[in-house]
PDB file of C-alpha atoms and ligand atoms in Angstrom:
ATOM      1  CA  MET A   1     -13.557  58.814 222.678  1.00  0.00           C
ATOM      2  CA  THR A   2     -15.618  56.687 220.371  1.00  0.00           C
ATOM      3  CA  VAL A   3     -16.400  53.579 221.541  1.00  0.00           C
ATOM      4  CA  GLN A   4     -17.040  50.336 219.634  1.00  0.00           C
ATOM      5  CA  THR A   5     -20.228  49.019 219.207  1.00  0.00           C
ATOM      6  CA  HIS A   6     -20.527  44.968 218.233  1.00  0.00           C
ATOM      7  CA  GLY A   7     -23.763  43.277 217.777  1.00  0.00           C
ATOM      8  CA  PRO A   8     -25.547  43.047 213.977  1.00  0.00           C
ATOM      9  CA  GLY A   9     -28.151  45.550 214.504  1.00  0.00           C
ATOM     10  CA  ARG A  10     -32.060  45.003 214.832  1.00  0.00           C
ATOM     11  CA  VAL A  11     -34.093  43.747 211.885  1.00  0.00           C
ATOM     12  CA  ARG A  12     -37.659  43.216 213.028  1.00  0.00           C
ATOM     13  CA  SER A  13     -39.557  46.451 214.145  1.00  0.00           C
ATOM     14  CA  THR A  14     -39.987  47.193 218.216  1.00  0.00           C
ATOM     15  CA  GLU A  15     -43.582  46.107 217.560  1.00  0.00           C
ATOM     16  CA  GLU A  16     -42.459  42.687 215.988  1.00  0.00           C
ATOM     17  CA  LEU A  17     -40.283  42.631 218.797  1.00  0.00           C
ATOM     18  CA  LYS A  18     -43.170  43.434 221.836  1.00  0.00           C
ATOM     19  CA  ALA A  19     -45.177  40.796 220.415  1.00  0.00           C
ATOM     20  CA  LEU A  20     -42.760  38.166 220.559  1.00  0.00           C
ATOM     21  CA  ALA A  21     -41.983  38.954 224.207  1.00  0.00           C
ATOM     22  CA  ASP A  22     -45.503  39.077 225.291  1.00  0.00           C
ATOM     23  CA  ALA A  23     -46.790  35.726 222.982  1.00  0.00           C
ATOM     24  CA  ALA A  24     -43.536  34.239 224.670  1.00  0.00           C
ATOM     25  CA  GLY A  25     -43.643  35.155 228.169  1.00  0.00           C
ATOM     26  CA  VAL A  26     -47.544  33.332 228.597  1.00  0.00           C
ATOM     27  CA  GLU A  27     -46.277  30.192 226.526  1.00  0.00           C
ATOM     28  CA  LEU A  28     -42.584  29.780 228.384  1.00  0.00           C
ATOM     29  CA  ALA A  29     -44.381  30.737 231.855  1.00  0.00           C
ATOM     30  CA  ASP A  30     -43.741  27.631 233.304  1.00  0.00           C
ATOM     31  CA  ALA A  31     -40.700  26.295 230.576  1.00  0.00           C
ATOM     32  CA  THR A  32     -36.973  25.504 232.102  1.00  0.00           C
ATOM     33  CA  ALA A  33     -34.096  27.522 232.008  1.00  0.00           C
ATOM     34  CA  GLU A  34     -33.070  25.460 229.192  1.00  0.00           C
ATOM     35  CA  GLU A  35     -36.431  25.664 227.288  1.00  0.00           C
ATOM     36  CA  VAL A  36     -36.126  29.204 227.355  1.00  0.00           C
ATOM     37  CA  VAL A  37     -32.508  29.218 226.545  1.00  0.00           C
ATOM     38  CA  ALA A  38     -33.347  27.185 223.052  1.00  0.00           C
ATOM     39  CA  TRP A  39     -36.662  29.619 221.936  1.00  0.00           C
ATOM     40  CA  ALA A  40     -34.429  33.037 222.427  1.00  0.00           C
ATOM     41  CA  GLY A  41     -31.881  31.353 219.848  1.00  0.00           C
ATOM     42  CA  GLU A  42     -33.609  30.042 217.703  1.00  0.00           C
ATOM     43  CA  THR A  43     -35.599  33.355 217.402  1.00  0.00           C
ATOM     44  CA  PHE A  44     -32.706  35.478 217.547  1.00  0.00           C
ATOM     45  CA  GLY A  45     -29.641  33.728 216.805  1.00  0.00           C
ATOM     46  CA  GLY A  46     -26.753  36.286 216.421  1.00  0.00           C
ATOM     47  CA  SER A  47     -29.155  38.702 217.764  1.00  0.00           C
ATOM     48  CA  LEU A  48     -29.409  38.253 221.138  1.00  0.00           C
ATOM     49  CA  ALA A  49     -26.743  38.740 223.972  1.00  0.00           C
ATOM     50  CA  VAL A  50     -25.818  37.542 227.171  1.00  0.00           C
ATOM     51  CA  ALA A  51     -25.492  40.130 230.070  1.00  0.00           C
ATOM     52  CA  CYS A  52     -23.017  38.699 232.619  1.00  0.00           C
ATOM     53  CA  SER A  53     -21.471  40.830 236.038  1.00  0.00           C
ATOM     54  CA  MET A  54     -19.517  37.278 236.525  1.00  0.00           C
ATOM     55  CA  ALA A  55     -20.865  37.720 239.941  1.00  0.00           C
ATOM     56  CA  GLY A  56     -23.311  35.653 241.061  1.00  0.00           C
ATOM     57  CA  ASP A  57     -24.449  34.386 237.338  1.00  0.00           C
ATOM     58  CA  THR A  58     -21.786  33.008 235.383  1.00  0.00           C
ATOM     59  CA  VAL A  59     -23.917  29.772 234.572  1.00  0.00           C
ATOM     60  CA  LEU A  60     -26.286  32.025 232.444  1.00  0.00           C
ATOM     61  CA  PRO A  61     -23.783  32.184 229.338  1.00  0.00           C
ATOM     62  CA  HIS A  62     -22.127  28.697 230.636  1.00  0.00           C
ATOM     63  CA  LEU A  63     -25.781  27.390 229.586  1.00  0.00           C
ATOM     64  CA  VAL A  64     -26.748  29.845 227.068  1.00  0.00           C
ATOM     65  CA  SER A  65     -23.522  29.670 225.069  1.00  0.00           C
ATOM     66  CA  ALA A  66     -24.245  25.116 225.082  1.00  0.00           C
ATOM     67  CA  VAL A  67     -27.290  26.270 223.107  1.00  0.00           C
ATOM     68  CA  VAL A  68     -26.225  29.382 220.731  1.00  0.00           C
ATOM     69  CA  PRO A  69     -22.792  28.809 220.411  1.00  0.00           C
ATOM     70  CA  GLY A  70     -20.510  32.201 219.851  1.00  0.00           C
ATOM     71  CA  VAL A  71     -23.048  34.582 221.263  1.00  0.00           C
ATOM     72  CA  ASP A  72     -21.952  38.075 222.661  1.00  0.00           C
ATOM     73  CA  VAL A  73     -21.801  38.067 226.659  1.00  0.00           C
ATOM     74  CA  LEU A  74     -21.519  41.219 228.000  1.00  0.00           C
ATOM     75  CA  PHE A  75     -19.538  42.408 230.544  1.00  0.00           C
ATOM     76  CA  LEU A  76     -19.590  45.635 231.947  1.00  0.00           C
ATOM     77  CA  ASP A  77     -16.360  46.806 232.696  1.00  0.00           C
ATOM     78  CA  THR A  78     -16.758  49.811 234.723  1.00  0.00           C
ATOM     79  CA  GLY A  79     -13.251  49.951 236.328  1.00  0.00           C
ATOM     80  CA  TYR A  80     -13.995  48.924 239.697  1.00  0.00           C
ATOM     81  CA  HIS A  81     -14.670  45.642 239.818  1.00  0.00           C
ATOM     82  CA  PHE A  82     -13.103  43.141 242.178  1.00  0.00           C
ATOM     83  CA  ILE A  83      -9.939  41.255 241.396  1.00  0.00           C
ATOM     84  CA  ASP A  84     -11.519  38.044 241.813  1.00  0.00           C
ATOM     85  CA  THR A  85     -14.372  39.253 239.307  1.00  0.00           C
ATOM     86  CA  LEU A  86     -11.817  40.098 235.862  1.00  0.00           C
ATOM     87  CA  VAL A  87     -10.277  36.113 236.922  1.00  0.00           C
ATOM     88  CA  THR A  88     -13.854  34.862 236.957  1.00  0.00           C
ATOM     89  CA  ARG A  89     -14.123  36.546 233.362  1.00  0.00           C
ATOM     90  CA  ASP A  90     -11.039  35.442 231.908  1.00  0.00           C
ATOM     91  CA  ALA A  91     -11.534  31.980 234.149  1.00  0.00           C
ATOM     92  CA  LEU A  92     -15.088  31.515 232.067  1.00  0.00           C
ATOM     93  CA  ALA A  93     -13.859  32.707 228.480  1.00  0.00           C
ATOM     94  CA  GLU A  94     -11.636  29.503 228.713  1.00  0.00           C
ATOM     95  CA  VAL A  95     -14.375  26.865 228.754  1.00  0.00           C
ATOM     96  CA  ILE A  96     -17.276  28.864 227.164  1.00  0.00           C
ATOM     97  CA  ASP A  97     -17.897  28.974 223.278  1.00  0.00           C
ATOM     98  CA  ALA A  98     -18.819  32.522 223.548  1.00  0.00           C
ATOM     99  CA  ARG A  99     -17.714  36.653 222.621  1.00  0.00           C
ATOM    100  CA  ILE A 100     -16.789  37.953 225.752  1.00  0.00           C
ATOM    101  CA  VAL A 101     -17.858  41.773 225.496  1.00  0.00           C
ATOM    102  CA  ASN A 102     -15.935  44.290 227.541  1.00  0.00           C
ATOM    103  CA  VAL A 103     -18.640  47.151 227.108  1.00  0.00           C
ATOM    104  CA  LEU A 104     -16.329  49.941 228.296  1.00  0.00           C
ATOM    105  CA  PRO A 105     -17.853  53.262 229.816  1.00  0.00           C
ATOM    106  CA  VAL A 106     -17.060  56.329 227.410  1.00  0.00           C
ATOM    107  CA  GLN A 107     -14.534  57.798 229.926  1.00  0.00           C
ATOM    108  CA  THR A 108     -11.449  56.142 231.929  1.00  0.00           C
ATOM    109  CA  VAL A 109     -11.621  56.361 235.125  1.00  0.00           C
ATOM    110  CA  ALA A 110      -8.954  58.874 235.542  1.00  0.00           C
ATOM    111  CA  GLU A 111     -11.455  60.825 232.897  1.00  0.00           C
ATOM    112  CA  GLN A 112     -14.023  60.322 235.565  1.00  0.00           C
ATOM    113  CA  ASP A 113     -11.930  61.414 238.177  1.00  0.00           C
ATOM    114  CA  ALA A 114     -10.513  64.811 235.777  1.00  0.00           C
ATOM    115  CA  GLN A 115     -13.838  65.795 234.893  1.00  0.00           C
ATOM    116  CA  TYR A 116     -16.241  65.335 238.467  1.00  0.00           C
ATOM    117  CA  GLY A 117     -13.712  64.521 241.017  1.00  0.00           C
ATOM    118  CA  ALA A 118     -12.264  60.884 242.436  1.00  0.00           C
ATOM    119  CA  LYS A 119     -15.055  58.685 244.547  1.00  0.00           C
ATOM    120  CA  LEU A 120     -18.095  59.903 242.288  1.00  0.00           C
ATOM    121  CA  HIS A 121     -19.539  56.882 243.396  1.00  0.00           C
ATOM    122  CA  ASP A 122     -19.221  57.881 246.818  1.00  0.00           C
ATOM    123  CA  ARG A 123     -21.001  61.629 246.499  1.00  0.00           C
ATOM    124  CA  GLU A 124     -23.530  60.595 243.424  1.00  0.00           C
ATOM    125  CA  PRO A 125     -23.929  57.726 242.940  1.00  0.00           C
ATOM    126  CA  ALA A 126     -26.751  57.415 240.442  1.00  0.00           C
ATOM    127  CA  LEU A 127     -24.563  59.789 238.237  1.00  0.00           C
ATOM    128  CA  CYS A 128     -21.304  56.931 237.827  1.00  0.00           C
ATOM    129  CA  CYS A 129     -23.921  53.672 237.720  1.00  0.00           C
ATOM    130  CA  GLN A 130     -25.264  56.034 234.822  1.00  0.00           C
ATOM    131  CA  LEU A 131     -21.572  57.164 233.071  1.00  0.00           C
ATOM    132  CA  ARG A 132     -20.429  53.543 233.904  1.00  0.00           C
ATOM    133  CA  LYS A 133     -23.351  51.187 233.510  1.00  0.00           C
ATOM    134  CA  VAL A 134     -26.624  52.588 231.976  1.00  0.00           C
ATOM    135  CA  GLU A 135     -25.007  54.359 229.254  1.00  0.00           C
ATOM    136  CA  PRO A 136     -22.727  51.444 228.124  1.00  0.00           C
ATOM    137  CA  ILE A 137     -24.869  48.747 228.412  1.00  0.00           C
ATOM    138  CA  GLU A 138     -27.779  50.823 226.496  1.00  0.00           C
ATOM    139  CA  ARG A 139     -25.494  51.852 223.949  1.00  0.00           C
ATOM    140  CA  GLU A 140     -24.589  47.925 223.107  1.00  0.00           C
ATOM    141  CA  LEU A 141     -27.980  46.515 223.680  1.00  0.00           C
ATOM    142  CA  ALA A 142     -29.116  49.164 220.440  1.00  0.00           C
ATOM    143  CA  GLY A 143     -27.843  46.726 217.954  1.00  0.00           C
ATOM    144  CA  TYR A 144     -29.444  43.239 219.504  1.00  0.00           C
ATOM    145  CA  GLU A 145     -33.000  42.441 219.347  1.00  0.00           C
ATOM    146  CA  ALA A 146     -33.026  40.345 222.957  1.00  0.00           C
ATOM    147  CA  TRP A 147     -30.647  40.065 226.193  1.00  0.00           C
ATOM    148  CA  VAL A 148     -30.752  37.422 228.741  1.00  0.00           C
ATOM    149  CA  THR A 149     -30.013  37.941 231.869  1.00  0.00           C
ATOM    150  CA  GLY A 150     -29.432  36.921 235.331  1.00  0.00           C
ATOM    151  CA  ILE A 151     -32.852  38.454 236.930  1.00  0.00           C
ATOM    152  CA  ARG A 152     -33.546  35.542 239.721  1.00  0.00           C
ATOM    153  CA  ARG A 153     -37.247  36.352 241.566  1.00  0.00           C
ATOM    154  CA  GLU A 154     -35.711  36.213 245.178  1.00  0.00           C
ATOM    155  CA  ASP A 155     -32.768  39.070 244.601  1.00  0.00           C
ATOM    156  CA  ASN A 156     -35.310  41.136 245.990  1.00  0.00           C
ATOM    157  CA  VAL A 157     -38.694  42.637 245.921  1.00  0.00           C
ATOM    158  CA  LEU A 158     -39.004  44.603 242.645  1.00  0.00           C
ATOM    159  CA  ARG A 159     -37.613  41.039 240.698  1.00  0.00           C
ATOM    160  CA  ALA A 160     -40.057  39.258 242.272  1.00  0.00           C
ATOM    161  CA  HIS A 161     -42.882  39.511 239.351  1.00  0.00           C
ATOM    162  CA  ALA A 162     -40.186  38.388 236.367  1.00  0.00           C
ATOM    163  CA  ARG A 163     -41.285  36.819 233.694  1.00  0.00           C
ATOM    164  CA  LEU A 164     -39.074  34.284 232.137  1.00  0.00           C
ATOM    165  CA  VAL A 165     -39.565  36.246 228.741  1.00  0.00           C
ATOM    166  CA  GLU A 166     -40.814  40.047 228.792  1.00  0.00           C
ATOM    167  CA  TRP A 167     -41.108  43.414 227.017  1.00  0.00           C
ATOM    168  CA  ASP A 168     -38.150  45.662 228.227  1.00  0.00           C
ATOM    169  CA  ALA A 169     -40.226  48.615 227.939  1.00  0.00           C
ATOM    170  CA  THR A 170     -36.703  50.609 228.081  1.00  0.00           C
ATOM    171  CA  HIS A 171     -34.038  49.364 225.585  1.00  0.00           C
ATOM    172  CA  GLN A 172     -37.567  48.458 223.648  1.00  0.00           C
ATOM    173  CA  MET A 173     -35.924  44.810 223.519  1.00  0.00           C
ATOM    174  CA  VAL A 174     -36.999  41.411 224.504  1.00  0.00           C
ATOM    175  CA  LYS A 175     -35.556  40.874 227.784  1.00  0.00           C
ATOM    176  CA  VAL A 176     -35.283  36.747 228.393  1.00  0.00           C
ATOM    177  CA  ASN A 177     -35.065  35.673 232.308  1.00  0.00           C
ATOM    178  CA  PRO A 178     -34.272  31.403 232.295  1.00  0.00           C
ATOM    179  CA  LEU A 179     -33.163  31.922 236.100  1.00  0.00           C
ATOM    180  CA  ALA A 180     -35.442  33.905 237.111  1.00  0.00           C
ATOM    181  CA  ALA A 181     -37.015  31.060 239.345  1.00  0.00           C
ATOM    182  CA  TRP A 182     -33.989  30.176 240.735  1.00  0.00           C
ATOM    183  CA  THR A 183     -32.372  30.220 244.607  1.00  0.00           C
ATOM    184  CA  PHE A 184     -29.074  30.899 244.915  1.00  0.00           C
ATOM    185  CA  ASP A 185     -28.439  27.267 246.078  1.00  0.00           C
ATOM    186  CA  ASP A 186     -29.255  25.945 242.297  1.00  0.00           C
ATOM    187  CA  VAL A 187     -26.836  28.634 240.637  1.00  0.00           C
ATOM    188  CA  ILE A 188     -24.328  27.080 243.034  1.00  0.00           C
ATOM    189  CA  THR A 189     -25.218  23.366 242.384  1.00  0.00           C
ATOM    190  CA  TYR A 190     -25.465  24.066 238.886  1.00  0.00           C
ATOM    191  CA  ALA A 191     -21.841  25.702 238.941  1.00  0.00           C
ATOM    192  CA  GLN A 192     -20.515  22.837 240.133  1.00  0.00           C
ATOM    193  CA  THR A 193     -22.193  19.955 238.524  1.00  0.00           C
ATOM    194  CA  HIS A 194     -21.215  22.095 235.143  1.00  0.00           C
ATOM    195  CA  GLY A 195     -17.538  22.946 236.558  1.00  0.00           C
ATOM    196  CA  VAL A 196     -18.466  26.738 235.785  1.00  0.00           C
ATOM    197  CA  PRO A 197     -16.061  29.015 237.219  1.00  0.00           C
ATOM    198  CA  PHE A 198     -17.795  31.716 239.332  1.00  0.00           C
ATOM    199  CA  ASN A 199     -16.757  34.688 241.589  1.00  0.00           C
ATOM    200  CA  LEU A 200     -15.048  32.879 244.677  1.00  0.00           C
ATOM    201  CA  LEU A 201     -16.319  35.937 246.524  1.00  0.00           C
ATOM    202  CA  LEU A 202     -19.790  34.127 246.248  1.00  0.00           C
ATOM    203  CA  THR A 203     -18.801  32.348 249.325  1.00  0.00           C
ATOM    204  CA  SER A 204     -17.113  34.582 251.093  1.00  0.00           C
ATOM    205  CA  GLY A 205     -20.071  36.621 252.087  1.00  0.00           C
ATOM    206  CA  TYR A 206     -20.845  38.284 249.219  1.00  0.00           C
ATOM    207  CA  PRO A 207     -24.137  37.087 247.773  1.00  0.00           C
ATOM    208  CA  SER A 208     -24.477  39.643 245.604  1.00  0.00           C
ATOM    209  CA  ILE A 209     -21.315  41.283 243.557  1.00  0.00           C
ATOM    210  CA  GLY A 210     -21.142  44.744 242.184  1.00  0.00           C
ATOM    211  CA  CYS A 211     -18.186  47.492 242.159  1.00  0.00           C
ATOM    212  CA  GLU A 212     -15.214  46.973 245.145  1.00  0.00           C
ATOM    213  CA  PRO A 213     -16.413  51.052 246.085  1.00  0.00           C
ATOM    214  CA  CYS A 214     -20.054  50.081 246.650  1.00  0.00           C
ATOM    215  CA  THR A 215     -20.062  46.534 247.914  1.00  0.00           C
ATOM    216  CA  ARG A 216     -19.755  44.321 251.534  1.00  0.00           C
ATOM    217  CA  PRO A 217     -20.490  41.639 252.707  1.00  0.00           C
ATOM    218  CA  VAL A 218     -23.125  40.676 253.825  1.00  0.00           C
ATOM    219  CA  ALA A 219     -24.749  38.697 257.146  1.00  0.00           C
ATOM    220  CA  PRO A 220     -26.543  35.031 257.658  1.00  0.00           C
ATOM    221  CA  GLY A 221     -29.973  36.105 256.908  1.00  0.00           C
ATOM    222  CA  GLU A 222     -29.527  39.450 255.586  1.00  0.00           C
ATOM    223  CA  ASP A 223     -31.250  39.927 252.365  1.00  0.00           C
ATOM    224  CA  PRO A 224     -28.523  38.722 249.882  1.00  0.00           C
ATOM    225  CA  ARG A 225     -28.233  42.580 248.521  1.00  0.00           C
ATOM    226  CA  ALA A 226     -28.059  44.173 251.481  1.00  0.00           C
ATOM    227  CA  GLY A 227     -24.434  44.387 250.732  1.00  0.00           C
ATOM    228  CA  ARG A 228     -24.888  47.010 247.442  1.00  0.00           C
ATOM    229  CA  TRP A 229     -24.636  50.707 247.781  1.00  0.00           C
ATOM    230  CA  ALA A 230     -24.891  49.533 251.902  1.00  0.00           C
ATOM    231  CA  GLY A 231     -26.026  52.955 253.683  1.00  0.00           C
ATOM    232  CA  LEU A 232     -27.701  54.507 251.078  1.00  0.00           C
ATOM    233  CA  ALA A 233     -31.277  54.551 249.331  1.00  0.00           C
ATOM    234  CA  LYS A 234     -29.981  52.892 246.259  1.00  0.00           C
ATOM    235  CA  THR A 235     -30.740  49.403 245.592  1.00  0.00           C
ATOM    236  CA  GLU A 236     -30.048  48.798 242.088  1.00  0.00           C
ATOM    237  CA  CYS A 237     -27.837  50.421 239.150  1.00  0.00           C
ATOM    238  CA  GLY A 238     -30.822  51.712 236.526  1.00  0.00           C
ATOM    239  CA  LEU A 239     -30.229  48.941 234.503  1.00  0.00           C
ATOM    240  CA  HIS A 240     -33.131  46.399 234.843  1.00  0.00           C
ATOM    241  CA  LEU A 241     -35.678  49.407 235.545  1.00  0.00           C
TER     242      LEU A 241
HETATM  243  S1  LIG B   1     -21.452  50.568 241.502  1.00  0.00           S
HETATM  244 FE1  LIG B   1     -21.146  52.046 242.327  1.00  0.00          FE
HETATM  245  S2  LIG B   1     -18.572  52.664 241.467  1.00  0.00           S
HETATM  246 FE2  LIG B   1     -19.654  50.921 240.158  1.00  0.00          FE
HETATM  247  S3  LIG B   1     -20.314  52.613 238.464  1.00  0.00           S
HETATM  248 FE3  LIG B   1     -22.131  52.029 240.491  1.00  0.00          FE
HETATM  249  S4  LIG B   1     -21.974  53.845 242.068  1.00  0.00           S
HETATM  250 FE4  LIG B   1     -19.904  53.802 239.979  1.00  0.00          FE
END
């Protein structure tokens, strides 16, 4: 199956993009989220994409679309989302000026089941994430020069040193993390203040939300991401490594 992509393509060279990322990482180290987004919008225009999981990061497309109207918002439509997540996506699309792009895996869940057997996520979650998240987002990001993510330093130790702007060596593009310094409470406060639709699972014991088969609620005081791939060594889907 041929999967459609949506980005305008890249104009700058890899070297130019890396130089931009390195310089902005220093210059904007103490900037606010809004300042970082403004810089990204001015610098990349239509070659800027926002990644949103429609979990704890709906404030991100809200922030970015206010500065870059019509910006592409990439949602990984894995086929395994909670219904709450899909409802959140549709509610958000109603209130922001952005193009929500449903990024699809090559195979439907039924086609994947036919090739690999049912519940690949229980047996080989790394392969399942590769097929349903990593490959689709890599394919889509190849059409943009920069992407904005909802990474926050408090998410886990792997993200503790995330910069507001950094070079993404994996995808060979600029990565903008305007919420890096935000806390979970900051996110909730912003969503409530600005009337941003947010995933109701967040206030039902799911501070970190992924695909339904791989997410469980966490107890008070637990690591917010402890409910992701619980019982397995896996802590990241591979998008931000
Ligand atoms: S989070 Fe689970 S269901 Fe979703 S792609 Fe990864 S392994 Fe598959």
